Coordinates of C-alpha atoms and ligand atoms in Angstrom, one line a residue:
M1 CA 0.1 0.1 0.2
S2 CA 1.3 3.3 -0.8
V3 CA 1.9 6.0 2.1
A4 CA 1.3 9.9 2.0
S5 CA 3.7 11.6 0.1
A6 CA 4.2 14.6 -2.1
I7 CA 6.4 15.7 -5.2
V8 CA 8.1 18.8 -3.2
G9 CA 10.5 19.8 -5.9
W10 CA 11.2 19.6 -9.7
G11 CA 13.6 21.1 -12.3
T12 CA 14.5 20.8 -16.0
A13 CA 17.8 20.8 -18.0
L14 CA 17.8 21.0 -21.8
P15 CA 21.1 21.4 -23.7
D16 CA 21.9 25.0 -24.9
T17 CA 21.9 24.2 -28.8
V18 CA 18.3 24.4 -30.4
V19 CA 17.9 22.4 -33.5
T20 CA 14.7 24.1 -35.6
N21 CA 12.9 22.3 -38.3
A22 CA 14.3 24.8 -40.7
D23 CA 17.8 23.6 -39.6
L24 CA 17.0 19.9 -40.4
Q25 CA 15.3 21.1 -44.0
A26 CA 18.5 22.7 -44.8
R27 CA 20.5 19.0 -44.6
L28 CA 17.7 16.3 -44.8
D29 CA 15.1 15.6 -47.3
T30 CA 12.1 16.9 -45.1
S31 CA 10.1 20.1 -44.5
D32 CA 9.1 22.2 -41.7
E33 CA 5.5 21.5 -42.8
W34 CA 5.9 17.7 -42.7
I35 CA 7.4 17.7 -39.3
V36 CA 4.8 20.0 -37.9
E37 CA 1.9 18.5 -39.7
R38 CA 3.0 14.7 -38.9
S39 CA 4.6 15.2 -35.2
G40 CA 3.8 18.7 -33.8
I41 CA 7.5 19.3 -33.3
R42 CA 9.0 22.7 -34.2
R43 CA 12.5 22.6 -32.4
R44 CA 14.5 20.3 -30.1
H45 CA 17.4 20.7 -27.9
I46 CA 20.4 18.4 -28.6
G47 CA 23.9 18.0 -27.0
S48 CA 25.3 17.7 -23.4
S49 CA 25.5 14.1 -21.5
V50 CA 22.7 12.1 -19.5
A51 CA 24.7 12.6 -16.4
D52 CA 25.1 16.4 -17.1
L53 CA 21.6 16.9 -17.8
A54 CA 20.3 14.6 -15.2
T55 CA 22.6 16.4 -12.6
E56 CA 21.5 20.0 -13.4
A57 CA 17.6 18.8 -13.4
A58 CA 18.1 17.2 -10.0
R59 CA 19.8 20.1 -8.7
A60 CA 17.1 22.4 -9.4
A61 CA 14.7 20.0 -8.1
L62 CA 16.4 19.9 -4.8
A63 CA 16.8 23.8 -4.9
R64 CA 12.9 24.6 -5.1
H65 CA 12.5 22.5 -2.0
G66 CA 16.0 23.4 -0.1
V67 CA 16.7 20.3 1.5
P68 CA 20.3 18.7 1.9
A69 CA 21.2 16.4 -0.9
S70 CA 22.5 14.1 2.0
S71 CA 18.8 13.4 3.1
I72 CA 18.1 11.5 -0.1
D73 CA 17.6 7.8 0.4
L74 CA 17.3 6.6 -3.2
T75 CA 18.5 8.3 -6.4
I76 CA 16.7 6.7 -9.7
V77 CA 17.7 8.0 -13.0
A78 CA 15.4 6.4 -15.9
T79 CA 17.4 6.7 -19.3
S80 CA 18.3 4.3 -22.1
T81 CA 21.4 6.4 -23.6
A82 CA 23.7 7.0 -20.7
E83 CA 27.3 7.5 -22.0
D84 CA 28.3 4.7 -19.9
V85 CA 27.2 0.9 -19.9
I86 CA 28.6 1.2 -16.2
P87 CA 28.5 2.6 -13.6
P88 CA 24.8 3.9 -13.7
A89 CA 24.1 7.4 -14.6
A90 CA 22.5 7.7 -11.2
S91 CA 25.9 7.0 -9.2
V92 CA 27.5 10.0 -11.3
V93 CA 24.5 12.2 -10.3
Q94 CA 24.4 11.0 -6.8
H95 CA 28.4 11.6 -6.2
R96 CA 28.0 15.4 -7.8
L97 CA 25.0 16.1 -5.6
G98 CA 26.5 14.8 -2.4
A99 CA 23.2 12.5 -2.2
G100 CA 22.8 9.8 0.4
G101 CA 21.4 6.2 -0.1
G102 CA 21.4 4.1 -3.2
A103 CA 21.8 5.0 -7.0
V104 CA 20.3 3.0 -9.6
D105 CA 19.4 3.5 -13.4
V106 CA 16.0 2.3 -14.8
N107 CA 15.9 1.2 -18.8
G108 CA 12.5 1.6 -19.8
A109 CA 13.0 3.3 -22.7
C110 CA 10.5 6.2 -23.6
A111 CA 8.1 4.7 -20.9
G112 CA 11.1 4.6 -18.1
F113 CA 10.1 7.7 -16.0
V114 CA 6.7 5.7 -15.1
P115 CA 8.2 2.4 -13.6
A116 CA 10.9 4.5 -12.0
L117 CA 8.3 6.6 -10.2
V118 CA 6.2 3.6 -9.0
A119 CA 9.8 2.2 -7.8
A120 CA 10.2 5.5 -5.7
Y121 CA 6.6 5.2 -4.3
G122 CA 7.5 1.6 -3.6
A123 CA 10.6 2.7 -1.6
L124 CA 8.4 5.4 0.2
A125 CA 6.2 2.7 1.3
L126 CA 8.8 0.8 2.9
D127 CA 10.8 3.3 4.9
A128 CA 12.5 5.7 2.5
Q129 CA 11.9 9.5 3.2
R130 CA 13.2 11.3 0.2
V131 CA 13.6 9.7 -3.3
L132 CA 15.1 11.7 -6.5
V133 CA 13.6 10.2 -9.7
V134 CA 15.2 11.9 -13.2
G135 CA 14.2 11.0 -16.5
A136 CA 17.0 11.8 -18.7
D137 CA 18.0 10.8 -22.4
C138 CA 20.2 12.1 -25.0
M139 CA 18.6 10.4 -27.8
S140 CA 20.9 12.3 -30.5
R141 CA 23.6 9.6 -29.3
I142 CA 21.7 6.8 -30.7
V143 CA 19.8 8.3 -33.8
D144 CA 21.1 8.1 -37.1
P145 CA 21.4 12.2 -37.9
D146 CA 20.7 11.2 -41.4
D147 CA 17.6 9.2 -41.1
R148 CA 14.7 11.4 -41.6
S149 CA 12.3 9.3 -40.1
T150 CA 13.9 9.3 -36.8
A151 CA 16.2 12.4 -36.7
V152 CA 13.4 14.8 -36.9
L153 CA 11.7 13.4 -33.9
F154 CA 13.9 12.5 -31.2
A155 CA 16.0 14.8 -28.9
D156 CA 18.0 15.2 -25.6
G157 CA 16.9 16.4 -22.3
A158 CA 16.2 15.7 -18.6
A159 CA 13.8 16.4 -15.9
A160 CA 13.8 15.5 -12.0
V161 CA 11.1 15.4 -9.3
L162 CA 11.7 14.9 -5.7
L163 CA 9.4 12.8 -3.6
Q164 CA 8.9 13.1 0.0
R165 CA 6.8 11.3 2.9
T166 CA 4.2 13.5 4.6
A167 CA 1.8 13.0 7.3
G168 CA -1.7 12.6 6.6
P169 CA -4.1 10.0 5.2
A170 CA -2.9 7.2 2.8
P171 CA -3.6 8.0 -0.9
A172 CA -6.2 5.2 -0.5
E173 CA -8.2 7.3 2.4
G174 CA -8.0 10.5 0.0
G175 CA -4.5 11.6 1.1
P176 CA -1.7 12.7 -1.2
G177 CA 0.6 10.3 -3.2
L178 CA 0.2 7.4 -5.5
V179 CA -3.5 6.3 -5.9
S180 CA -3.0 3.5 -8.5
Y181 CA -0.5 2.4 -11.2
D182 CA -0.5 0.3 -14.1
L183 CA 2.7 -1.3 -15.7
G184 CA 3.1 -3.5 -18.6
S185 CA 5.3 -4.6 -21.6
D186 CA 4.6 -6.7 -24.7
G187 CA 7.8 -8.2 -25.6
D188 CA 6.3 -9.5 -28.9
A189 CA 6.8 -6.0 -30.2
H190 CA 10.6 -5.7 -29.3
D191 CA 11.5 -5.5 -33.1
L192 CA 9.6 -2.5 -34.0
L193 CA 11.8 0.0 -32.0
Y194 CA 15.2 -1.1 -31.2
C195 CA 18.8 -0.1 -30.9
R196 CA 21.6 -2.6 -31.0
Q197 CA 25.1 -1.9 -29.1
G198 CA 26.7 0.7 -31.4
G199 CA 23.5 1.8 -33.0
P200 CA 21.7 3.4 -34.6
M201 CA 17.9 3.1 -33.3
V202 CA 15.4 1.5 -35.8
M203 CA 11.8 2.3 -35.8
N204 CA 8.8 1.2 -37.5
G205 CA 6.7 4.3 -37.1
R206 CA 3.4 3.4 -38.6
Q207 CA 3.4 0.4 -36.1
V208 CA 4.4 1.9 -33.2
F209 CA 2.3 4.8 -33.6
R210 CA -0.9 2.4 -33.9
R211 CA 0.3 0.6 -30.8
A212 CA 1.2 3.7 -28.9
V213 CA -2.2 5.2 -29.2
R214 CA -4.0 2.0 -28.2
M215 CA -1.4 1.5 -25.2
T216 CA -1.8 4.9 -23.9
V217 CA -5.7 4.8 -23.8
D218 CA -5.6 1.0 -22.4
S219 CA -2.9 1.9 -19.6
A220 CA -4.6 5.3 -18.5
T221 CA -7.9 3.5 -18.3
A222 CA -6.3 0.4 -16.2
A223 CA -4.9 2.7 -13.6
L224 CA -8.2 4.7 -13.4
E225 CA -10.4 1.5 -12.9
R226 CA -8.2 0.3 -10.3
A227 CA -8.9 3.4 -8.4
K228 CA -12.6 3.2 -9.0
L229 CA -12.2 6.9 -10.8
T230 CA -13.0 7.9 -14.2
I231 CA -11.2 10.3 -16.6
D232 CA -13.6 13.1 -15.6
D233 CA -11.9 13.0 -12.1
V234 CA -8.4 13.8 -13.6
A235 CA -7.3 17.3 -13.4
L236 CA -4.0 17.0 -15.6
F237 CA -3.0 14.1 -18.0
V238 CA 0.6 14.0 -18.6
P239 CA 1.3 11.6 -21.7
H240 CA 4.6 10.7 -23.2
Q241 CA 5.5 13.3 -25.8
A242 CA 6.2 11.1 -28.9
N243 CA 4.0 12.8 -31.5
L244 CA 1.1 15.4 -30.9
R245 CA -1.0 13.1 -33.2
I246 CA -0.5 10.3 -30.8
I247 CA -1.3 12.8 -27.8
E248 CA -4.3 14.0 -29.6
A249 CA -5.8 10.7 -30.5
A250 CA -5.3 9.4 -27.0
G251 CA -7.1 12.1 -25.6
A252 CA -9.8 12.3 -27.8
R253 CA -10.4 8.1 -27.0
L254 CA -10.2 8.9 -23.4
G255 CA -12.4 11.9 -23.4
I256 CA -10.1 14.5 -22.0
G257 CA -9.8 17.9 -23.6
P258 CA -6.6 20.0 -24.2
D259 CA -7.3 21.8 -21.4
R260 CA -6.3 19.1 -19.2
V261 CA -3.6 17.7 -21.0
A262 CA 0.2 18.7 -20.7
V263 CA 1.9 19.2 -24.0
V264 CA 5.8 20.6 -24.7
I265 CA 6.4 18.5 -27.5
A266 CA 6.6 21.3 -29.8
E267 CA 9.5 22.8 -28.0
T268 CA 11.5 19.5 -26.9
G269 CA 10.7 16.8 -29.6
N270 CA 10.7 13.3 -28.1
T271 CA 13.1 13.2 -25.5
S272 CA 12.4 9.6 -24.2
A273 CA 12.4 9.2 -20.5
A274 CA 12.6 12.8 -19.9
S275 CA 9.4 13.5 -21.7
V276 CA 6.7 13.0 -18.9
P277 CA 8.6 14.7 -16.3
L278 CA 9.6 17.7 -18.8
A279 CA 5.7 18.0 -19.6
L280 CA 4.8 17.7 -16.1
A281 CA 7.3 20.5 -14.9
A282 CA 5.9 22.8 -17.5
A283 CA 2.6 22.4 -16.4
L284 CA 3.6 22.8 -12.4
D285 CA 5.4 26.0 -13.4
A286 CA 2.3 27.4 -15.1
G287 CA 0.5 26.8 -11.7
R288 CA -1.8 24.0 -13.4
L289 CA -2.0 21.8 -10.3
R290 CA -3.9 22.4 -6.9
H291 CA -3.8 20.7 -3.8
G292 CA -6.1 17.6 -4.2
D293 CA -6.1 17.6 -7.8
L294 CA -5.4 14.0 -9.6
L295 CA -2.4 13.7 -12.0
L296 CA -2.4 11.0 -14.5
M297 CA 0.9 10.3 -16.2
T298 CA 1.2 7.7 -19.0
A299 CA 4.0 6.7 -21.0
V300 CA 4.6 4.1 -23.8
G301 CA 8.1 3.0 -25.6
A302 CA 10.3 0.5 -27.0
G303 CA 9.4 -3.0 -25.5
M304 CA 6.9 -2.1 -26.1
S305 CA 6.3 -1.1 -22.6
W306 CA 3.8 1.3 -21.1
G307 CA 3.0 2.6 -17.6
S308 CA 0.5 4.7 -16.0
A309 CA 0.9 6.4 -12.7
L310 CA -2.1 8.4 -10.7
V311 CA -1.3 10.7 -8.1
R312 CA -3.2 12.8 -5.8
W313 CA -1.2 16.2 -5.6
A314 CA -0.2 18.0 -2.5
S315 CA 0.9 21.6 -2.5
Ligands
UT7_1 O1 8.6 7.3 -28.1 C1 8.1 6.3 -28.5 C2 8.2 5.9 -29.9 N1 8.0 6.5 -30.7 C3 6.9 6.9 -31.3 O2 6.0 6.8 -30.8 C4 6.7 7.4 -32.9 C5 5.4 6.7 -33.6 N2 5.2 7.1 -35.0 C6 5.3 8.4 -35.6 O3 5.1 9.3 -34.6 C7 4.8 8.4 -36.8 O4 4.6 7.1 -37.8 C8 6.0 9.2 -37.8 C9 6.1 10.5 -37.2 C10 7.3 8.5 -37.2 C11 5.6 9.3 -39.1 O5 4.5 9.7 -39.5 P1 3.5 8.9 -40.3 O6 2.3 9.7 -40.8 O7 3.2 7.5 -39.9 O8 4.3 8.7 -41.8 P2 4.6 7.5 -42.6 O9 5.6 6.8 -41.7 O10 3.6 6.7 -42.8 O11 5.3 8.1 -43.7 C12 4.6 9.1 -44.9 C13 5.5 9.4 -45.7 C14 6.4 8.3 -46.3 O12 6.6 8.5 -47.7 P3 5.9 7.6 -48.7 O13 6.1 6.3 -48.4 O14 4.4 7.8 -48.5 O15 6.4 8.1 -50.1 C15 7.6 8.5 -45.7 O16 8.9 8.2 -46.4 O17 6.5 10.5 -45.1 C16 7.9 10.2 -45.6 N3 8.7 10.5 -44.5 C17 9.1 11.9 -44.5 N4 9.2 13.0 -45.3 C18 9.5 14.2 -45.0 C19 9.1 9.8 -43.4 N5 9.9 10.8 -42.7 C20 9.9 11.8 -43.2 C21 10.2 13.3 -42.9 N6 10.2 14.4 -43.8 N7 11.1 13.4 -42.0

C-alpha cells in the first residue's frame, strides 16, 4: 500500500543548442511543414550528456525544496542512453549532488520514467523519506542524424522530481501520493523499435504509432479503473511526448480535452524518458495543479512497454 507523500521539488535541463525544423530542412529531405503536420514538433534541444543533464535537473529539483542532498535515500535515473554502460548514471548524479542512499538506473526506454516513479513510491512505502527520480535521455547519441524518419523526432533533455513522505491519510483514504498505477510490457513487439549496441536506432513508425495510441488509452484506463475513478476526475493528464497526433488521438479516445493535457513536444521533440517529467514540470511551473487534484501520467515506448501513475497532488 502506498503512503502519504508529495512531489515537493521539480527541475529541468535542456541542452543549449536548439535545432529548428528549418535547420533539419537545410540538410535532410524533409520540410518544416511535414514535421509540424506529422509530429507537432517545431524545435528540439541537442547536446550535453545524460549525466550532466540529469545532475542539472536534479539540482534544480532540490533547490526548489531547499533540502540537503544528503537526506535523499534513493536516486533513480530513468535512461536508455547513458554515456557509460557502467556505472549507472545515477551514481554519477549521486556523487555530484552529495546525495545519500542508493543509486540506480532504470531502462524502460521512452516509458522509463513511470516505472522509476512507481519504484520510488515503493521505496517510500517501505521506509525511505526522500527519493529523487530523474528522466534523462540524449537520443541524439543513438539516432542516425541522416535518417529523416527518426532524426526529426528525437532529442535530448532531462527533468527530475523529488518525492517526500508526508503526514496525513494514505492515498487510498483520500490523502496525497500514488493512488494507483499500471505497468505492462509486450515483448512480442520488441523489433518495432530497437537499438543494438553501437546503434543506430531503428523504428517502424506506423506500427509504433498505432500501438502507442492503444497502449496509452488502455494503460490510463487501467490505472483509473483500479482506483475506481474516471477520466472526468483527472485534473491533468501528462502523456509521453512522442507525437502530437498520438497525444491528441489518445486524449480524444479517453475523453479528456486539451485544457487538461500537458504538451511540450513542439519545443522539446521526443526526449524519451525525460518527456513525461519535462511536460509535468512545465505544467507545474504554469500553476496547473492544485492541492487535492488528480494527476495522471502515461508513457509508452520500446519493448513495447507502458506505464501509468495516478497521483493525488499535495501543495
Ligand atoms: O517514443 C516512443 C516511440 N515513438 C513513437 O511513438 C513514434 C511513432 N510514430 C510516429 O510518430 C509517426 O509514425 C512518424 C512521425 C514517425 C511518421 O508519421 P506517419 O504519418 O506515420 O508517416 P509514414 O511513416 O506513414 O510516412 C509517410 C511518408 C512516407 O513517404 P511515402 O512512403 O508516403 O512516399 C515517408 O517516407 O512520409 C515520408 N517521410 C518523411 N517525409 C518528410 C518519413 N519521414 C519523413 C520526413 N520528412 N522526416
